[in-house]
Amino acid sequence: MQQVVGKPATKYDAFEKVTGQAQYIQDLTQPRMLWGKILRSSLPHARILNIDTSRAEKLPGVKAVLTARDLPRHKIGFGNDNEVLKGSKVRCVGDEIAAVAAVDEGTAQEALALIRVEFESLPGVFEPLLALSDPSVLVHEEKGSNLSISYQFMTDEKGVEAALDQAAVMLEDRFVLPFVTSAAMGTHGCMAAFRNGQLTMWSPTQVPFLYLHELSLALGIPGSRIRVIQPTIGGGFGAKLDMYPYEGACAHLAMVTGQPVKILFSREEEFQASRPRQPMLIDLVTASDREGRLLARKAKVICDNGAYNSWGSTTPFVGMQTVSSLYRVPNVRYEAQIVYTNNPYSGAMRGYGNPQHTFAVESHMDMLASKLGMDPLELRLLNANRSGDVTPQKMQITSCAFSETLRQAGENLGPLPSEQGKLRGKGLAGLIHVGGGARVYRSDGCGAVVKLDDMGRVVLLTGATDMGQGSDTVLAQIVAEVLGVEIKDVRIINNDTDLTPWDVGSHASRTTFIAGNAALLAAEKVRGELIAAAANSLQVAPESLILRNKRVCVDDNPERFIDLPKLIRSLHFREGGKVLVGEAFYDPPTEMQDQHFLGNVSVAYAFGAHGVEVEVDAGTGVIKVLGVTAAHDLGKAINPLGIQGQIEGGCAMGLGYALSEEMKVLEGRVINGNFLDYRLLTAVDVPEIKGIPVESEELAGPFGAKGIGESCCIPTAAAVANAVYAATGVRIKELPITPDKVLQGLNELRHVSGGQVP
Amino acid sequence: MVKISLIINAQPWEIQVEPDETLLDAIRGKVGLTGTKKGCDSGECGACTVIMNGRSVNSCLVLAVEADGQEITTIEGLSHGQELHPLQAAFISEGAVQCGFCTPGMIMSAKALLDSNPHPSEQQIRQGMAGNLCRCTGYGRIVAAVEKAAQLIGGDRLDATGSRQTGNQV
Amino acid sequence: MSQQPFQYEAPQSLAELWSTLDLGQDGTRFLAGGTDLLVKYKRKQLSVTRLVDIKNIPDLQGVWLDAALGLRIGALTTLTDLAAHPLVNEHVPVLAAAASKMASAQVRNRATVGGNLCNAAPSADLAPPLLVLQARIKTLSAAGERELPLRHFFAGPGLSTLRPGELVSEVILPLPEGNTRAVYLKQGLRQAMDIAMVGVAVKLKLSGSLCEEAAIALGAVSPVPLRAESAEQYLKGRKLDAQSIAEGADLAAKEASPISDVRASALYRSQLVAALLKQGLQQCAGILTEGEN
Ligand SMILES: Cc1cc2nc3c(=O)[nH]c(=O)nc-3n(C[C@H](O)[C@H](O)[C@H](O)COP(=O)(O)OP(=O)(O)OC[C@H]3O[C@@H](n4cnc5c(N)ncnc54)[C@H](O)[C@@H]3O)c2cc1C
Ligand code: FES
Ligand code: FES
């Protein structure tokens, strides 16, 4: 029987957070700290002819003004196409041109206004299709085209075409996905201090070690001289996966001034200059036989990359998996083009390309069902992935409770009775996502060190970042379980690269699985040593011993025991003594995809399904979500309380994507960069969300667990679209599903049927 | 600079502020109470919520000079040492905290709500907290926490300063 | 905030206010709840050199009944107090309901009636209900006082007919006659914390299902909040049924001249006017037929 794992545990750092003591980047300060500010481009595309910083430099209180001239000319970013400060050309609104450090924020702001930049404005390109077809405007001239990256996956050309020929039903539609953004409540910011040749960087990054590496490249100083400390993170959701140009600038300011420097984003900056989720155009073809068995899928995807390559340009890796592997589909062709424009550049955001692709694929599943006259649940169950499947991309499905989640979420689908003037309906959508790490780099590893001291206090040093999602709590539970202590006895150190062992980072829903396994292995090593020592001192066989209540005791005779602190001290106070430390490095047995995008990138895959019930006002088109049922195959719920929070939070984010969120970008400029016009849903808008954890016991997972963090937000928008269709007969293929679009759809139906539809 | 005096968490303060400095910046920068958060600086997210003379306000939309002579409660004023306000305890036990950036403002809004309506319905809680955005939780756990705190507090309540709350009077 | 900070004054009485000079100068602004003004100031959409905080002036506060004039609402009444005030709830519940639908609890605790009107946003939520309630505005300045109907108060988006140095001191509402019912319907994209895409207020005086008098006001669909007069004319003296309601709603929609902006398209706004108005008319009519009348 597990004592800690599987029981609700309160968030590890909740006390600090409810009392206001938690220190976010906004709250940190250092003696003699300066405030940094970034001069950002107000033009989407322009050549920089001259930058005159002389007046800014003379302003009393200004300690440094930097432009590209003052920095090493290292390219930064995934794809090496970006710079810390832009010297010759700006490619999007918000591009960093100069950096200022001054004694206070006001002075720094004033200094920005004194910098004179002479631009030669260039025509911009803001539509990816246009950017591809018309090379007259090049975002990066040296590349000769606006195509940044293209991806192509294919099972077998002839097979795909033959399947399409045979198909009884074939659907072909374009799905359109807008800009949305993470909008974490805590904005970006960092603080840098350069002392004695060593850089300490406080940054809310999700990926401290990769960040450190990128920073060292950007600054041209060895990584061995950089320490990264993460303050409490005010939400990440992917936007904190990149090393941002301003962070390099901040470090430089600290270097040249010899004083600590801090830069914070305003909310407006956060909208314009943090990485949004990429807008996509998805042309999807789905084909099935008469019984509804999927025969083929073909997708052609255009992603608006914006001005530079951020991690966002790699999201087709994940989207492709959805097209090839969500449901059993034997023939697949997938193409994606990542296109440079002068828009804000897209990054990672919870789901990493999957919410967009799932919207298309799951809308099509519903459309297919209605074309075949089938029940949407039956169609899905017929095609659902099962344990033992190997998908066209060679993903090996191990534990899989997909059908179960579909059934749980998919009760009572279709139109529902409602009062006069209202239309009700329920829709369903499923998902697949990596759930056992994701080998996007050569290593998908995480290190862990477990240390016990003579008071019985346990410390876990882990590379895994907690940005609010609760991985700290889960790791504490795992270690506490193995060592037979309470969660309170476990301290987690997870935010300082000087102390913590290496990790790839918090992304791809990998933390519970990968860092959990690492912590489990490290704790088990320590456990082994404790058992051996106790067996020795109690004179019993090691197999007869268990760890419980901070004791090592004989399993069938709990009266015979030795207290952990005493046992540990006995190891210290003796000749040839030792400290109790266990380390482990867990790198899952997976493979990187080959150049054909084949390979089992994850040990396990997470499945799930959302059922959404909506009520639409027939007169206004206004949609009210009445309820969400979210069933998730998560292997095992290590912390049911945390899971509930992840599911509810993910669904709310998914509902926002479905209904209200859209970052409106006009000629590269965000025109609704505030929370009245960029609408996160409020407590009134979010309905009751019923989270149903379905446990499929993943053998490779820590205590059977798989990752879930991203899954929770992936199918919601598709389920909403399907619900709106069930209620109204209007099929919306472009997010967000605004009342405007629904009403135009209703009016068209009324027109066609001569006013008969409600 | 203008000198103002105000009471923050039952303690008198005298501070120098710029006329256009917000109460939020003064509380964080001058008084050093950083529990109150800045999420938008324009009244739209609620992270900066404090209670001023018994009512919740966005401290980013109050000038420090307007708070001259007023009584303010911030998140730091709710707990006493290790002893938490029932709302704080309930936020922990119900899992209402994830990244925590919205949490201080949420709790202050909830306090103002319960002070004026000790037994709110779920809908009233949702309405009362609509000015506080949370990107992490989806609000379900937060609503549960407020409901639980309302039970914990029961009928008569004392506020953080130990004085009886009078609620909204007009 | 890194702009040249302004000078701040907080007179404690009208006498003190009028003793300060040059209230009419450019850059001198009255501060009420600050929920509009401070946001605009921070976004550098408004220059402020001198800020005169009028919150502490007792004469501008309170809600009271005046036998001759009706309900008098001090301009500095906060939205929270407006929504909760017994007199408001008794005589003009539509106003209390409109106030409680605005912004958030925190904003309502600061935002004032006067600020909502003086800000003169086409979407201001108090404007449509006050227009159908035939509100009059009382203003004060060093030169004396004026009174004008609210419909003459708005001059354009963000513009009012206030003169330099003049402030709004009260909103005066004639008490609605018996047999009248009023509703305010607001539609945003969110159910809370949203600026109206469209707001419509309807007030009907009914005798049975006969509409003796109709007042209709529209928000967020024209440069200023607007009375829909042709719809009012049409409905007056007519029996309220599905057809007349639909006709009236369409007429009102034609009077609107909405624009497309980040919140909604012009087309949708027109459709929304008609749809909300239909609901509003039905609600008003329905309430009465079900009621004791
Ligand atoms: C998050 C948020 C949500 C909001 N939601 C809504 C909403 O749902 N509906 C809505 O209608 N509005 C909304 N608003 C706008 C605003 O809150 C209201 O318009 C409010 O009523 C303004 O009142 P105030 O007292 O704060 O005005 P202030 O900001 O103090 O003043 C506004 C303007 O009017 C002038 N002024 C104020 N009072 C007087 C007076 N008595 N005489 C002469 N001039 C005066 C000021 O000089 C200033 O120019 C919202 C604002 C925010 C920040
Ligand atoms: S910081 Fe004040 S409401 Fe967002
Ligand atoms: S807990 Fe992160 S914003 Fe609410």
XYZ file of C-alpha atoms and ligand atoms in Angstrom, chain A residues 185 234-235 237, chain B residues 96-103 106 133-137 142, ligand 3:
23
model
C 0.100 36.313 -14.863
C 4.590 33.187 -12.309
C 3.461 30.719 -14.951
C 3.156 27.481 -20.440
C -6.190 26.616 -5.357
C -2.564 27.619 -5.784
C -0.430 26.814 -8.777
C 2.073 29.424 -9.913
C 0.639 31.620 -7.193
C 0.981 34.930 -8.957
C -2.744 35.603 -8.814
C -3.097 34.180 -5.325
C -7.515 36.359 -5.232
C -7.668 36.518 -13.591
C -5.907 33.219 -13.115
C -4.121 31.523 -15.973
C -3.289 28.310 -14.153
C -6.191 26.908 -12.204
C -10.347 28.677 -6.070
S -2.126 30.241 -9.939
Fe -1.019 30.979 -11.652
S -2.216 32.646 -12.245
Fe -3.425 31.770 -10.718
